[in-house]
CSV table of C-alpha atoms in Angstrom, one decimal:
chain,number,residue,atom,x,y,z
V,744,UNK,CA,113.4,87.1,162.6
V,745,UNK,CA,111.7,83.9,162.5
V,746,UNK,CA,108.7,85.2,160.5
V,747,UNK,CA,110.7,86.7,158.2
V,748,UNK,CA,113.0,83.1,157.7
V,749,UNK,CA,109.1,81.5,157.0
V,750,UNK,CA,108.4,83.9,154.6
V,751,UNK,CA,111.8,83.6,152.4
V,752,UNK,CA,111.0,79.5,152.6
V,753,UNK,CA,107.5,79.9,151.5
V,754,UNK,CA,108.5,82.1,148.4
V,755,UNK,CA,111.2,80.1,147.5
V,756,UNK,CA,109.4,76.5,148.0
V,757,UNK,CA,106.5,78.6,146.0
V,758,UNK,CA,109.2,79.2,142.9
V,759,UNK,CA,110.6,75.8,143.1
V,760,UNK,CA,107.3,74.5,142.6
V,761,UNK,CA,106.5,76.7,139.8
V,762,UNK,CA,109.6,76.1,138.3
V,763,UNK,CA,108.6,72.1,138.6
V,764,UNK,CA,105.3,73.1,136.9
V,765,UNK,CA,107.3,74.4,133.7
V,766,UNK,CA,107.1,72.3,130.5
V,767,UNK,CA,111.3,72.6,129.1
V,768,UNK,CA,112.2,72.0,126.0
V,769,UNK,CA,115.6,70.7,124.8
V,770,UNK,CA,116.2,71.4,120.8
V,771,UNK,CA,118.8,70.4,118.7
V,772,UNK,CA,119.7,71.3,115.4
V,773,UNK,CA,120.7,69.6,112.5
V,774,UNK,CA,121.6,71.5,109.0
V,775,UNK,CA,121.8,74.7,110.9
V,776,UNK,CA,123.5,77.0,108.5
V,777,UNK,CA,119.9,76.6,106.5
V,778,UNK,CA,118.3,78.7,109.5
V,779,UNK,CA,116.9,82.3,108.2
V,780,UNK,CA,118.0,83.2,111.6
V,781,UNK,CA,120.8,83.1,114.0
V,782,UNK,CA,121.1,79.4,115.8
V,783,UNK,CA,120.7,81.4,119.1
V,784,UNK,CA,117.5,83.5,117.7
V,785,UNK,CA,115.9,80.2,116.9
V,786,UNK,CA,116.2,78.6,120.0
V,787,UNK,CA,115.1,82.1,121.7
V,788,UNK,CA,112.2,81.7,119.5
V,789,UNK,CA,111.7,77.9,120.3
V,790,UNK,CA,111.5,78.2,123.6
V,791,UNK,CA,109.0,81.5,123.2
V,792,UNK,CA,106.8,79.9,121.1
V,793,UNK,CA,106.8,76.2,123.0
V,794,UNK,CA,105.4,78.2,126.7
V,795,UNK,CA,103.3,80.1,124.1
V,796,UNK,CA,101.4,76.8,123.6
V,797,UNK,CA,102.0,75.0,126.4
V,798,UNK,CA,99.6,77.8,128.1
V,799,UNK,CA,97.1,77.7,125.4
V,800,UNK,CA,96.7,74.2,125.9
V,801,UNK,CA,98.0,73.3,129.1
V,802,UNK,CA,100.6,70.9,128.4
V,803,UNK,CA,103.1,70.6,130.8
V,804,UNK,CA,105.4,67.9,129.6
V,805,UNK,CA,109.3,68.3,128.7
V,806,UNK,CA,110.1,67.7,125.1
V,807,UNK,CA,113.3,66.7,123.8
V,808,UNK,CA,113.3,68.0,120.0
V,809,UNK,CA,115.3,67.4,117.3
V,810,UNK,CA,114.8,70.3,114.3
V,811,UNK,CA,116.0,69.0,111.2
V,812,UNK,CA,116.1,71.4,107.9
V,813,UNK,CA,116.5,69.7,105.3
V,814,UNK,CA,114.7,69.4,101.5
V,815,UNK,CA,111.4,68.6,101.5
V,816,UNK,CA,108.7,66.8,98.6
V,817,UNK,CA,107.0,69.9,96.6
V,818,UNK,CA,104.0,71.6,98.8
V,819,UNK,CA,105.4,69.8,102.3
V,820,UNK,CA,106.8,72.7,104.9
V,821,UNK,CA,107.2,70.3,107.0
V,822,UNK,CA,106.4,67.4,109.5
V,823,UNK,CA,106.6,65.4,112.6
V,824,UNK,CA,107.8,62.3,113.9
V,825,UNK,CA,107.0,62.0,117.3
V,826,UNK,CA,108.7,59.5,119.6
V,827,UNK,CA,108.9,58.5,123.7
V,828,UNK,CA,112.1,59.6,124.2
V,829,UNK,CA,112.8,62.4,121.7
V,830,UNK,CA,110.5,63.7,118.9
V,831,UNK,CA,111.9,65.3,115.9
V,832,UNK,CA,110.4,67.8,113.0
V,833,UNK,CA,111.4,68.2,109.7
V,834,UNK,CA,111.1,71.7,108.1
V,835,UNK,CA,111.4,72.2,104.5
V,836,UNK,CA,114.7,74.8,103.5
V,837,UNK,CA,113.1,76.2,100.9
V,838,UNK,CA,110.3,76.9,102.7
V,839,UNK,CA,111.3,79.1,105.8
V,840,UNK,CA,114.1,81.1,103.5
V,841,UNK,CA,112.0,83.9,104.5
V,842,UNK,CA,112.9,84.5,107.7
V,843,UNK,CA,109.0,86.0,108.8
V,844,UNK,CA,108.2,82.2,107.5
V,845,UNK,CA,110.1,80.6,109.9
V,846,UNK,CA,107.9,80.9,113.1
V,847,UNK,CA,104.3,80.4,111.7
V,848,UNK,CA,106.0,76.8,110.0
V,849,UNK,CA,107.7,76.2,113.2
V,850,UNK,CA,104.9,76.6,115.7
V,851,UNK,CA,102.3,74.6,113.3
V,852,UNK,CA,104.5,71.6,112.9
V,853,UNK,CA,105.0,72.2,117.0
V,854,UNK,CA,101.7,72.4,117.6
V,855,UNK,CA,101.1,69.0,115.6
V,856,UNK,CA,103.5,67.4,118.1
V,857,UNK,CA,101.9,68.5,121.5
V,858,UNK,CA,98.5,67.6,119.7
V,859,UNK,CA,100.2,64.0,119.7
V,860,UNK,CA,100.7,64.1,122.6
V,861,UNK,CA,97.6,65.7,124.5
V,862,UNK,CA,95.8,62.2,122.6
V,863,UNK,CA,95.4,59.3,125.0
V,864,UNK,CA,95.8,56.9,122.1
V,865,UNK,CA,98.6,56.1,119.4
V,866,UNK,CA,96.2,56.5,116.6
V,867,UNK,CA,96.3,59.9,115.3
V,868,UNK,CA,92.9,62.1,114.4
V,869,UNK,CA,92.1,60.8,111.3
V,870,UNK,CA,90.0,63.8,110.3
V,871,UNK,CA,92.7,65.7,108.4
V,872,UNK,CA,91.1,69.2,108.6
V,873,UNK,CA,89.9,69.0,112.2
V,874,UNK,CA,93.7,68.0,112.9
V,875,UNK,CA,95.6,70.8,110.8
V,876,UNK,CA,93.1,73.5,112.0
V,877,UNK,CA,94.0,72.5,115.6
V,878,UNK,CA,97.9,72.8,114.9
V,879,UNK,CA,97.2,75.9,113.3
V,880,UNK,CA,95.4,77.5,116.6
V,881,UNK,CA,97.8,76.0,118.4
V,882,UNK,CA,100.1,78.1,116.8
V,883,UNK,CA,98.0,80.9,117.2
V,884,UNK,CA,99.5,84.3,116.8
V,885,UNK,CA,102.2,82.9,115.3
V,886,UNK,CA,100.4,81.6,112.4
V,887,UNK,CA,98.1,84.3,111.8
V,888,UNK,CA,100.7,86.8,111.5
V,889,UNK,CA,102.4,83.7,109.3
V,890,UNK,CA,99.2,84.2,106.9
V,891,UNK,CA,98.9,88.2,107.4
V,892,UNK,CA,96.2,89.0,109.8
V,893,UNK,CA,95.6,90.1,113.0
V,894,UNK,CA,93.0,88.0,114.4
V,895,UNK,CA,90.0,85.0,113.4
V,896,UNK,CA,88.2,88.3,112.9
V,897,UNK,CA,89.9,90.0,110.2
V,898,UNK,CA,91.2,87.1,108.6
V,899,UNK,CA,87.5,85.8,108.1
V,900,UNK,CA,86.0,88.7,106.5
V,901,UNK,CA,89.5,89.1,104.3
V,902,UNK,CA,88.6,85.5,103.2
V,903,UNK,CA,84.8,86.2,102.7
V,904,UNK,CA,85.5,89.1,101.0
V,905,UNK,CA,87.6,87.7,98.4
V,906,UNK,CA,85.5,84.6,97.4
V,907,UNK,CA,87.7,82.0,99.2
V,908,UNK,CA,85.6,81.2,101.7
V,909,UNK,CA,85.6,77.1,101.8
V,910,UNK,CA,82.9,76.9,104.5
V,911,UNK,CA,84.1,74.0,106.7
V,912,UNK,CA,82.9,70.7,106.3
V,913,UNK,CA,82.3,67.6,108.5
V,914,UNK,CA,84.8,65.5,106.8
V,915,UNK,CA,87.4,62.4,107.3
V,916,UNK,CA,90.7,62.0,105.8
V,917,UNK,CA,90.3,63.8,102.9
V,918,UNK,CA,92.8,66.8,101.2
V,919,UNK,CA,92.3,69.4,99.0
V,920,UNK,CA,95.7,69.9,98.0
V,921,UNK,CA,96.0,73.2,96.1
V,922,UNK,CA,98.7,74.9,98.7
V,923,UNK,CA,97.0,78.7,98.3
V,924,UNK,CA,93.7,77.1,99.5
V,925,UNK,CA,95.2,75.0,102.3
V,926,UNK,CA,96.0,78.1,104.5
V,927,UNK,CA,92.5,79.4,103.8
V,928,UNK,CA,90.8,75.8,105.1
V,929,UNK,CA,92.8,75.6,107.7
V,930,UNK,CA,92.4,79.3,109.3
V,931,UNK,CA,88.8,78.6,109.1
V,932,UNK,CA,89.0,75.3,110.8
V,933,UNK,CA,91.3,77.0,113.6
V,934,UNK,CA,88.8,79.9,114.0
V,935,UNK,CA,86.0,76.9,114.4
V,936,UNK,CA,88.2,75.5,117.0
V,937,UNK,CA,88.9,78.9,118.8
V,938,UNK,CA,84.8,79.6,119.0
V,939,UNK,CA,84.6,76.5,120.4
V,940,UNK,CA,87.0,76.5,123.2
V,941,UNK,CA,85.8,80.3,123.7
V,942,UNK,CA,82.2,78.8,123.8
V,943,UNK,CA,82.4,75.3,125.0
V,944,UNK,CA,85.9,75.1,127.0
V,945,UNK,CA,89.2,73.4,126.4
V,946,UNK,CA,88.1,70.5,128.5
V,947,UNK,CA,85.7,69.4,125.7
V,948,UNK,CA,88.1,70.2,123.0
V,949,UNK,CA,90.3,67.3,124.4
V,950,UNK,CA,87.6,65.3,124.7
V,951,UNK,CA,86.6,65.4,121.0
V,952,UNK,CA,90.4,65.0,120.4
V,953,UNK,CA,90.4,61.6,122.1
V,954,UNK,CA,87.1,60.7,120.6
V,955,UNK,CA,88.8,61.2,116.6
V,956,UNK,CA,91.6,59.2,118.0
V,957,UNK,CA,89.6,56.5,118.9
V,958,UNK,CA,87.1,56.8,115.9
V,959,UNK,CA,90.8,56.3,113.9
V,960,UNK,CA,91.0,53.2,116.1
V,961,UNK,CA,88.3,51.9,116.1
V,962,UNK,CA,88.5,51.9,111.7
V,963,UNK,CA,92.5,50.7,112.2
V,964,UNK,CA,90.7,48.1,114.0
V,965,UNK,CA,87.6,47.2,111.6
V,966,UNK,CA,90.4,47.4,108.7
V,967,UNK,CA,92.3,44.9,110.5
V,968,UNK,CA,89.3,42.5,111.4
V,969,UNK,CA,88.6,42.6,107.3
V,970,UNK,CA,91.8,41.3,106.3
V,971,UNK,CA,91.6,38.4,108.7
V,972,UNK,CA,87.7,37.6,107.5
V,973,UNK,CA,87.5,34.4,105.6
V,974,UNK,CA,84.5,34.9,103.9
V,975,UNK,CA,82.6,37.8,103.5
V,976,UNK,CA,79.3,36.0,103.1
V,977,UNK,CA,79.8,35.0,106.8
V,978,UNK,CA,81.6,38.4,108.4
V,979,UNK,CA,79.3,38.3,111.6
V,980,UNK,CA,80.7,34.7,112.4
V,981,UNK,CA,84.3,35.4,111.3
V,982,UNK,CA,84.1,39.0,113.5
V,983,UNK,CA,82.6,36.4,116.7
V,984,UNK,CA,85.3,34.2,115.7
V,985,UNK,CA,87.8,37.2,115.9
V,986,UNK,CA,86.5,38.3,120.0
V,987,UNK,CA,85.2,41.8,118.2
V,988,UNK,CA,81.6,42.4,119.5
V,989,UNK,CA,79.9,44.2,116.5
V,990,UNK,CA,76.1,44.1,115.0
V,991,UNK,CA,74.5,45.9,112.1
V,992,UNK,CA,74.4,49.3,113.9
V,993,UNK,CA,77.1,49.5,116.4
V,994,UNK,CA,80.8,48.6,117.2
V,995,UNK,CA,82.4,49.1,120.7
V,996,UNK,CA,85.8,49.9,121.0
V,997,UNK,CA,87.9,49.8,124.1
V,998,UNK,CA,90.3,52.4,125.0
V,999,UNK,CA,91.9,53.6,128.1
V,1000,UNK,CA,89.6,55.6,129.6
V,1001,UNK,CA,86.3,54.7,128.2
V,1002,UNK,CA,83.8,52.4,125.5
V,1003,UNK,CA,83.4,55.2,122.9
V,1004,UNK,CA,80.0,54.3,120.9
V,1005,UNK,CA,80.9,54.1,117.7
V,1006,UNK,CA,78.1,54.4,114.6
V,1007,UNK,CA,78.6,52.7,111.9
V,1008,UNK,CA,76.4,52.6,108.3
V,1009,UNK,CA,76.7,49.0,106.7
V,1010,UNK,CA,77.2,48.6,103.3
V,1011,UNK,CA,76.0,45.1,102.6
V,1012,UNK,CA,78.1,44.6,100.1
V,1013,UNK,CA,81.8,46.2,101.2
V,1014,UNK,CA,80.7,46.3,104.7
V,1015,UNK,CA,81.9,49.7,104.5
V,1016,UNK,CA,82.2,52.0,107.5
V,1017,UNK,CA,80.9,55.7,106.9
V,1018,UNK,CA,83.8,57.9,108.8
V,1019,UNK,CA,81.9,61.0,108.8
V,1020,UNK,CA,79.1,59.6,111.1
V,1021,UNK,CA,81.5,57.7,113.6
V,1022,UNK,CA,83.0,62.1,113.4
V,1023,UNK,CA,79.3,63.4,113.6
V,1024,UNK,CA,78.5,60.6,116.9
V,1025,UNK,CA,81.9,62.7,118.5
V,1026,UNK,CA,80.6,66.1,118.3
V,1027,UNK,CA,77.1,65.0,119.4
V,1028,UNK,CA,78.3,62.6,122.4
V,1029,UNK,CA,80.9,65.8,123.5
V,1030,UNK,CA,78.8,68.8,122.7
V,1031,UNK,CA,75.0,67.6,122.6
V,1032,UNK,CA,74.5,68.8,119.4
V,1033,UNK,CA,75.7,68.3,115.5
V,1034,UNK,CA,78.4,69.9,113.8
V,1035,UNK,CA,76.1,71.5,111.6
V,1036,UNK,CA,75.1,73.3,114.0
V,1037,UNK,CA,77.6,74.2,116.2
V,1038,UNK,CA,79.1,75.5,112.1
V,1039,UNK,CA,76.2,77.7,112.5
V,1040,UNK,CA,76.6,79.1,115.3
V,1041,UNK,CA,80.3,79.9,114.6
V,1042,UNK,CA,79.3,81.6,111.3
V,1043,UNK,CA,76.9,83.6,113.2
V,1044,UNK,CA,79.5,84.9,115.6
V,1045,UNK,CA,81.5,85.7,113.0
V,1046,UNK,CA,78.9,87.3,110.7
V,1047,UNK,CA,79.2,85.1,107.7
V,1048,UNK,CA,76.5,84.8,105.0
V,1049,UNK,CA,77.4,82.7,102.5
């Protein structure tokens, strides 16, 4: 009798705990009678597709959400606003009408808002690309069958075979903005980012996440530092002046959890910072090798001659 009292506590301490371990998430709606779907159906599908990428990327935070559908400016399906208390996203009316839209839009503009959150900094990933292809395999199946495919597999050759192939590049804040070539850039960037946790690990993933956020920093910073400088012809004595230890070659940034080495290529006369090396220095301080080549290596799984 005893034995079997232990046994009913351990399974049910052994649920409670579980149940402890489960991200919730709380949504409200606002402009409701815009849903494709019934108010119930969406939150069904809310909470479906929030464990769906709470698993793929281990989150396991509560979110209290806010959906708002409402219009939105040409080409925008939709966007964030994340806060520390409740976080809200904004999905354009016109653009989830079609009711098989609705998820794929939903679960990006989600997986945006956990990628928010997974950064130990309040500077977002200033790398556009690298930061919609991760929403976008954060969404996963959801977006894929969004865009019409089954898989990274079939949606590459589809996009090969057709001549759209964009061929990923190493690149910082920049937009192509063209909204039928959008989804083609950022499946390929998501496939990237699915070899690479396949490859590599999730574990590394976030750490290149954290390193972009502190690459953003560390140019919100530098930006700063230039609006206070005085006189140009001096900037190493106004940057002294300023507490920022910098040289010709390198600038070191504090964050939380480390001094992230960041490259920089000075332009004598704008003292301009060269983004796409502070990106390159990321993927080589994470991975031990460029992006070029970890590109190659994805387009050799993947069979793509180009």
């Amino acid at each position: 009798m005893i034995a079997k009292i232990l046994t009913i506590l351990f399974f049910a301490a052994l649920w409670i705990n579980v149940e402890a371990q489960t991200p919730k998430l709380e949504v409200t709606i606002i402009n409701e009678e815009f849903l494709p779907i019934s108010k119930n159906d969406f939150l069904i599908l809310a909470q479906e597709i929030f464990q769906y990428e709470c698993k793929r990327m281990n989150f396991r935070k509560d979110i209290h959400l806010t959906v708002e559908i409402k219009d939105l400016a040409k080409d925008i399906r939709g966007f964030i606003l994340p806060h520390s208390t409740s976080d809200s996203i904004f999905l354009s009316k016109d653009s989830i009408k079609a009711k098989d839209h609705l998820p794929g839009i939903f679960a990006h503009e989600l997986g945006h808002l956990i990628y928010f959150k997974l950064l130990d900094s309040f500077f977002c990933n200033g790398n556009t690309y690298w930061g919609e292809g991760f929403a976008s395999w954060a969404a996963g199946k959801y977006y894929l069958q969004w865009q019409g495919y089954q898989n990274y597999d079939s949606a590459l050759k589809e996009i090969v075979s057709s001549n759209r192939f964009y061929d990923i590049k190493n690149i910082y804040d920049e937009m192509i903005r063209p909204a039928k070539q959008r989804d083609v850039i950022y499946v390929e960037w998501a496939s990237f980012i699915d070899f690479l946790i396949e490859k590599y690990g999730f574990e590394k993933i976030s750490s290149i996440n954290n390193s972009f956020a502190q690459v953003t920093k560390a140019l919100s910073l530098k930006d700063s530092v230039l609006m206070e400088v005085t006189n140009f012809d001096n900037i190493d004595e106004d940057i002294k002046r300023l507490g920022l230890k910098y040289d010709d070659i390198a600038l070191k940034v504090m964050s939380s959890d480390e001094v992230l080495l960041v490259l920089i290529n000075r332009d004598e006369k704008t003292h301009r910072i060269e983004p796409v090396i502070l990106l390159e220095e990321a993927y080589i301080k994470i991975y031990n090798t460029s992006f070029d080549e970890l590109k190659k290596q994805w387009k050799l799984r993947n069979k793509i001659i180009n």
